[in-house]
Amino acid sequence: MNPAPGSRWWAALPPAAGAAVMAAGIISVGLSLTGNGAPSLAALAVAGGLWLVLAADFTARWYGDRGRFRAEADTPAALTAVAATTVLGARLSMAGWRPVAVVLLAAAVLLWPWLMHSVVRHWRRGSPGAAFLVCVATQGLAVLAAVLAADTRSDWLARAALVAFCLGLLLYAEALVRFDFREVLHGAGDHWVAGGALAICALAGSKLTASPVWAGPVHDALRVATLATLGLSLTWYAVLLAAEAASPRPRYDIRRWATVFPLGMTATACLSAAGPTGVGPLRPLGEVLLWIAVAAWLLTFAALVRTHPGAPRGGGPAAG
C-alpha cells in the first residue's frame, strides 16, 4: 500500500512494520553483549527512532481512523507493538535507562491483554508465521521483567517473569498447532518467527536461570527449558535456512524484517545462555550467528531502499 499524495509516509505502514524495531533492537542487544558498543548504539538509535514513529502513528490511528485501527488490531502482526516495546525496553535497561524501561514495561503490560484478546478471537488453522507472535509478545514481557528484576533485585518481578515465561511456552504450542507448515517453503518472511519464538523463550529462560531468586529444582528446570528451547530454535534455524536455499524468495517484502528478528534473537539467546547454563561453546556460536543477523539486516535495509516508491528504478528484484 502506498500513501496518498501529501499524506504522512508512515501512514501506509502495516502493523508488521513493528518487526523492523524488533530486528534493530535485538541486534543492538547482541552487539552490546559482544562488546561492540558503537554499532550497538547505532542500532539502538534506529530502533528507538522507528519505535517513536510507529508509536505516533499507532496513536493517530486510534484517534483518527478507528475502523482501520480495529481491523489491524485483530491480526497477529499487531502484537509486534508489544514485542517491539519490550525489546527496546530491555536494551534501554542495559544502557542504564531503567526508568524509561519501566515505563515501556508498563505500556507493554497494558497493551498485551487487549491485543492478545483481539488476536486470539480470530485465530484459525493454516496461519502464517505471524501466529507465533502470541508467544513472542508474551516472552518479551518475561525478558524485560527478568532484566528489570535483576537490575532492581525485585523478587516479585522475577516471579511475574516466570509466569509470563510459562504462559509463552503454552502459547507457542497453540500457535504451532495452527501454523501452516507450507509456509516454510512459500512464506514471505514471517515464517521464521516459528524458530524466533523459541529463541526468545530461550532468552527469557536464560535471564530467569541467571536470577538468584531461583534455586534447586526450579533452577535446574529453567536451565533444561532454556537449553531445550534453544536447541529447538537452532533446529528451526537450520530447517528454515535449507528451505530458503531450496525455494529462494528474493523479492523484498516488509515481512522480511520478521526474518531478521529471529536471526538476531537466536544469536542473542546463544550469547545470553552461555553463562547461566554453563555451556561455553554457545558464546562463539552466538557471535557467528550475530554477524549473520547483521548482514541480513543490512541486506534487508538495502532491499527496502531499492523498492521504496521514491527510489531509483531500473534494478532487478531486491534481495531480502
mmCIF file with all atom_site columns, N, CA, C and O in Angstrom, residues 2 31 38 41 87 93 108 114 126-127 134 157 162 173 176 204 224 232 238 249 251 261 289 316:
data_model
loop_
_atom_site.group_PDB
_atom_site.id
_atom_site.type_symbol
_atom_site.label_atom_id
_atom_site.label_alt_id
_atom_site.label_comp_id
_atom_site.label_asym_id
_atom_site.label_entity_id
_atom_site.label_seq_id
_atom_site.pdbx_PDB_ins_code
_atom_site.Cartn_x
_atom_site.Cartn_y
_atom_site.Cartn_z
_atom_site.occupancy
_atom_site.B_iso_or_equiv
_atom_site.pdbx_formal_charge
_atom_site.auth_seq_id
_atom_site.auth_comp_id
_atom_site.auth_asym_id
_atom_site.auth_atom_id
_atom_site.pdbx_PDB_model_num
ATOM 1  N N  . ASN A 1 2   ? 0.604  2.188   -0.887  1.00 0.00 ? 2   ASN A N  1
ATOM 2  C CA . ASN A 1 2   ? 1.355  3.432   -0.957  1.00 0.00 ? 2   ASN A CA 1
ATOM 3  C C  . ASN A 1 2   ? 0.543  4.569   -0.366  1.00 0.00 ? 2   ASN A C  1
ATOM 4  O O  . ASN A 1 2   ? -0.673 4.642   -0.549  1.00 0.00 ? 2   ASN A O  1
ATOM 5  N N  . LEU A 1 31  ? 24.950 -6.968  19.860  1.00 0.00 ? 31  LEU A N  1
ATOM 6  C CA . LEU A 1 31  ? 26.203 -6.223  19.684  1.00 0.00 ? 31  LEU A CA 1
ATOM 7  C C  . LEU A 1 31  ? 26.741 -5.728  21.023  1.00 0.00 ? 31  LEU A C  1
ATOM 8  O O  . LEU A 1 31  ? 27.952 -5.716  21.258  1.00 0.00 ? 31  LEU A O  1
ATOM 9  N N  . ALA A 1 38  ? 29.787 0.945   19.770  1.00 0.00 ? 38  ALA A N  1
ATOM 10 C CA . ALA A 1 38  ? 29.335 1.954   18.805  1.00 0.00 ? 38  ALA A CA 1
ATOM 11 C C  . ALA A 1 38  ? 28.266 1.400   17.851  1.00 0.00 ? 38  ALA A C  1
ATOM 12 O O  . ALA A 1 38  ? 27.211 2.031   17.676  1.00 0.00 ? 38  ALA A O  1
ATOM 13 N N  . LEU A 1 41  ? 24.980 1.051   19.752  1.00 0.00 ? 41  LEU A N  1
ATOM 14 C CA . LEU A 1 41  ? 24.269 2.312   19.975  1.00 0.00 ? 41  LEU A CA 1
ATOM 15 C C  . LEU A 1 41  ? 23.614 2.806   18.689  1.00 0.00 ? 41  LEU A C  1
ATOM 16 O O  . LEU A 1 41  ? 22.514 3.385   18.725  1.00 0.00 ? 41  LEU A O  1
ATOM 17 N N  . VAL A 1 87  ? 11.477 -5.368  23.646  1.00 0.00 ? 87  VAL A N  1
ATOM 18 C CA . VAL A 1 87  ? 12.862 -5.497  23.176  1.00 0.00 ? 87  VAL A CA 1
ATOM 19 C C  . VAL A 1 87  ? 13.604 -4.179  23.362  1.00 0.00 ? 87  VAL A C  1
ATOM 20 O O  . VAL A 1 87  ? 14.746 -4.141  23.851  1.00 0.00 ? 87  VAL A O  1
ATOM 21 N N  . SER A 1 93  ? 17.349 -0.713  29.317  1.00 0.00 ? 93  SER A N  1
ATOM 22 C CA . SER A 1 93  ? 17.730 -1.077  30.683  1.00 0.00 ? 93  SER A CA 1
ATOM 23 C C  . SER A 1 93  ? 19.208 -1.439  30.745  1.00 0.00 ? 93  SER A C  1
ATOM 24 O O  . SER A 1 93  ? 19.915 -1.055  31.683  1.00 0.00 ? 93  SER A O  1
ATOM 25 N N  . ALA A 1 108 ? 3.722  -1.994  27.735  1.00 0.00 ? 108 ALA A N  1
ATOM 26 C CA . ALA A 1 108 ? 3.557  -3.312  27.114  1.00 0.00 ? 108 ALA A CA 1
ATOM 27 C C  . ALA A 1 108 ? 2.556  -4.168  27.889  1.00 0.00 ? 108 ALA A C  1
ATOM 28 O O  . ALA A 1 108 ? 1.740  -4.883  27.286  1.00 0.00 ? 108 ALA A O  1
ATOM 29 N N  . TRP A 1 114 ? -5.224 -6.598  25.816  1.00 0.00 ? 114 TRP A N  1
ATOM 30 C CA . TRP A 1 114 ? -6.188 -6.118  24.823  1.00 0.00 ? 114 TRP A CA 1
ATOM 31 C C  . TRP A 1 114 ? -5.856 -6.654  23.431  1.00 0.00 ? 114 TRP A C  1
ATOM 32 O O  . TRP A 1 114 ? -6.719 -7.204  22.732  1.00 0.00 ? 114 TRP A O  1
ATOM 33 N N  . GLY A 1 126 ? -4.045 -23.083 9.749   1.00 0.00 ? 126 GLY A N  1
ATOM 34 C CA . GLY A 1 126 ? -3.473 -22.652 8.480   1.00 0.00 ? 126 GLY A CA 1
ATOM 35 C C  . GLY A 1 126 ? -2.949 -21.241 8.532   1.00 0.00 ? 126 GLY A C  1
ATOM 36 O O  . GLY A 1 126 ? -2.975 -20.521 7.537   1.00 0.00 ? 126 GLY A O  1
ATOM 37 N N  . SER A 1 127 ? -2.458 -20.815 9.707   1.00 0.00 ? 127 SER A N  1
ATOM 38 C CA . SER A 1 127 ? -1.975 -19.446 9.888   1.00 0.00 ? 127 SER A CA 1
ATOM 39 C C  . SER A 1 127 ? -0.524 -19.311 9.439   1.00 0.00 ? 127 SER A C  1
ATOM 40 O O  . SER A 1 127 ? 0.244  -20.279 9.467   1.00 0.00 ? 127 SER A O  1
ATOM 41 N N  . VAL A 1 134 ? 2.052  -14.404 19.323  1.00 0.00 ? 134 VAL A N  1
ATOM 42 C CA . VAL A 1 134 ? 1.408  -14.518 20.641  1.00 0.00 ? 134 VAL A CA 1
ATOM 43 C C  . VAL A 1 134 ? 2.422  -14.986 21.677  1.00 0.00 ? 134 VAL A C  1
ATOM 44 O O  . VAL A 1 134 ? 2.390  -14.572 22.843  1.00 0.00 ? 134 VAL A O  1
ATOM 45 N N  . LEU A 1 157 ? 8.956  -9.250  40.692  1.00 0.00 ? 157 LEU A N  1
ATOM 46 C CA . LEU A 1 157 ? 9.065  -9.062  39.246  1.00 0.00 ? 157 LEU A CA 1
ATOM 47 C C  . LEU A 1 157 ? 9.656  -10.313 38.595  1.00 0.00 ? 157 LEU A C  1
ATOM 48 O O  . LEU A 1 157 ? 9.263  -10.692 37.482  1.00 0.00 ? 157 LEU A O  1
ATOM 49 N N  . LEU A 1 162 ? 8.533  -15.319 35.451  1.00 0.00 ? 162 LEU A N  1
ATOM 50 C CA . LEU A 1 162 ? 8.395  -16.773 35.344  1.00 0.00 ? 162 LEU A CA 1
ATOM 51 C C  . LEU A 1 162 ? 6.999  -17.154 34.856  1.00 0.00 ? 162 LEU A C  1
ATOM 52 O O  . LEU A 1 162 ? 6.846  -18.058 34.024  1.00 0.00 ? 162 LEU A O  1
ATOM 53 N N  . ALA A 1 173 ? 2.912  -23.628 21.796  1.00 0.00 ? 173 ALA A N  1
ATOM 54 C CA . ALA A 1 173 ? 2.303  -24.896 21.410  1.00 0.00 ? 173 ALA A CA 1
ATOM 55 C C  . ALA A 1 173 ? 0.980  -24.664 20.670  1.00 0.00 ? 173 ALA A C  1
ATOM 56 O O  . ALA A 1 173 ? 0.686  -25.329 19.670  1.00 0.00 ? 173 ALA A O  1
ATOM 57 N N  . LEU A 1 176 ? 1.737  -23.400 17.189  1.00 0.00 ? 176 LEU A N  1
ATOM 58 C CA . LEU A 1 176 ? 2.302  -24.461 16.350  1.00 0.00 ? 176 LEU A CA 1
ATOM 59 C C  . LEU A 1 176 ? 1.196  -25.320 15.745  1.00 0.00 ? 176 LEU A C  1
ATOM 60 O O  . LEU A 1 176 ? 1.284  -25.738 14.580  1.00 0.00 ? 176 LEU A O  1
ATOM 61 N N  . ALA A 1 204 ? 14.494 -15.599 27.496  1.00 0.00 ? 204 ALA A N  1
ATOM 62 C CA . ALA A 1 204 ? 13.798 -15.392 28.770  1.00 0.00 ? 204 ALA A CA 1
ATOM 63 C C  . ALA A 1 204 ? 14.250 -16.427 29.794  1.00 0.00 ? 204 ALA A C  1
ATOM 64 O O  . ALA A 1 204 ? 14.491 -16.104 30.970  1.00 0.00 ? 204 ALA A O  1
ATOM 65 N N  . VAL A 1 224 ? 17.208 -26.530 31.993  1.00 0.00 ? 224 VAL A N  1
ATOM 66 C CA . VAL A 1 224 ? 16.826 -27.527 30.989  1.00 0.00 ? 224 VAL A CA 1
ATOM 67 C C  . VAL A 1 224 ? 15.896 -26.910 29.948  1.00 0.00 ? 224 VAL A C  1
ATOM 68 O O  . VAL A 1 224 ? 16.061 -27.130 28.738  1.00 0.00 ? 224 VAL A O  1
ATOM 69 N N  . LEU A 1 232 ? 15.878 -26.416 20.020  1.00 0.00 ? 232 LEU A N  1
ATOM 70 C CA . LEU A 1 232 ? 14.801 -26.466 19.030  1.00 0.00 ? 232 LEU A CA 1
ATOM 71 C C  . LEU A 1 232 ? 14.850 -25.251 18.101  1.00 0.00 ? 232 LEU A C  1
ATOM 72 O O  . LEU A 1 232 ? 14.576 -25.359 16.899  1.00 0.00 ? 232 LEU A O  1
ATOM 73 N N  . ALA A 1 238 ? 18.205 -24.173 11.089  1.00 0.00 ? 238 ALA A N  1
ATOM 74 C CA . ALA A 1 238 ? 18.795 -24.995 10.025  1.00 0.00 ? 238 ALA A CA 1
ATOM 75 C C  . ALA A 1 238 ? 17.744 -25.383 8.983   1.00 0.00 ? 238 ALA A C  1
ATOM 76 O O  . ALA A 1 238 ? 18.002 -25.331 7.765   1.00 0.00 ? 238 ALA A O  1
ATOM 77 N N  . ARG A 1 249 ? 13.326 -16.798 -2.211  1.00 0.00 ? 249 ARG A N  1
ATOM 78 C CA . ARG A 1 249 ? 12.310 -15.743 -2.285  1.00 0.00 ? 249 ARG A CA 1
ATOM 79 C C  . ARG A 1 249 ? 13.027 -14.397 -2.243  1.00 0.00 ? 249 ARG A C  1
ATOM 80 O O  . ARG A 1 249 ? 13.127 -13.779 -1.186  1.00 0.00 ? 249 ARG A O  1
ATOM 81 N N  . ARG A 1 251 ? 12.548 -11.330 -3.615  1.00 0.00 ? 251 ARG A N  1
ATOM 82 C CA . ARG A 1 251 ? 11.926 -10.008 -3.625  1.00 0.00 ? 251 ARG A CA 1
ATOM 83 C C  . ARG A 1 251 ? 11.693 -9.486  -2.211  1.00 0.00 ? 251 ARG A C  1
ATOM 84 O O  . ARG A 1 251 ? 11.363 -10.244 -1.309  1.00 0.00 ? 251 ARG A O  1
ATOM 85 N N  . PHE A 1 261 ? 14.624 -10.507 12.637  1.00 0.00 ? 261 PHE A N  1
ATOM 86 C CA . PHE A 1 261 ? 14.460 -10.593 14.098  1.00 0.00 ? 261 PHE A CA 1
ATOM 87 C C  . PHE A 1 261 ? 14.803 -11.979 14.647  1.00 0.00 ? 261 PHE A C  1
ATOM 88 O O  . PHE A 1 261 ? 15.584 -12.088 15.601  1.00 0.00 ? 261 PHE A O  1
ATOM 89 N N  . LEU A 1 289 ? 26.518 -16.268 14.625  1.00 0.00 ? 289 LEU A N  1
ATOM 90 C CA . LEU A 1 289 ? 25.129 -16.028 14.213  1.00 0.00 ? 289 LEU A CA 1
ATOM 91 C C  . LEU A 1 289 ? 24.774 -14.547 14.262  1.00 0.00 ? 289 LEU A C  1
ATOM 92 O O  . LEU A 1 289 ? 23.952 -14.070 13.469  1.00 0.00 ? 289 LEU A O  1
ATOM 93 N N  . GLY A 1 316 ? 17.071 -4.983  -10.620 1.00 0.00 ? 316 GLY A N  1
ATOM 94 C CA . GLY A 1 316 ? 16.355 -6.257  -10.638 1.00 0.00 ? 316 GLY A CA 1
ATOM 95 C C  . GLY A 1 316 ? 15.657 -6.463  -9.323  1.00 0.00 ? 316 GLY A C  1
ATOM 96 O O  . GLY A 1 316 ? 15.557 -5.573  -8.497  1.00 0.00 ? 316 GLY A O  1
#
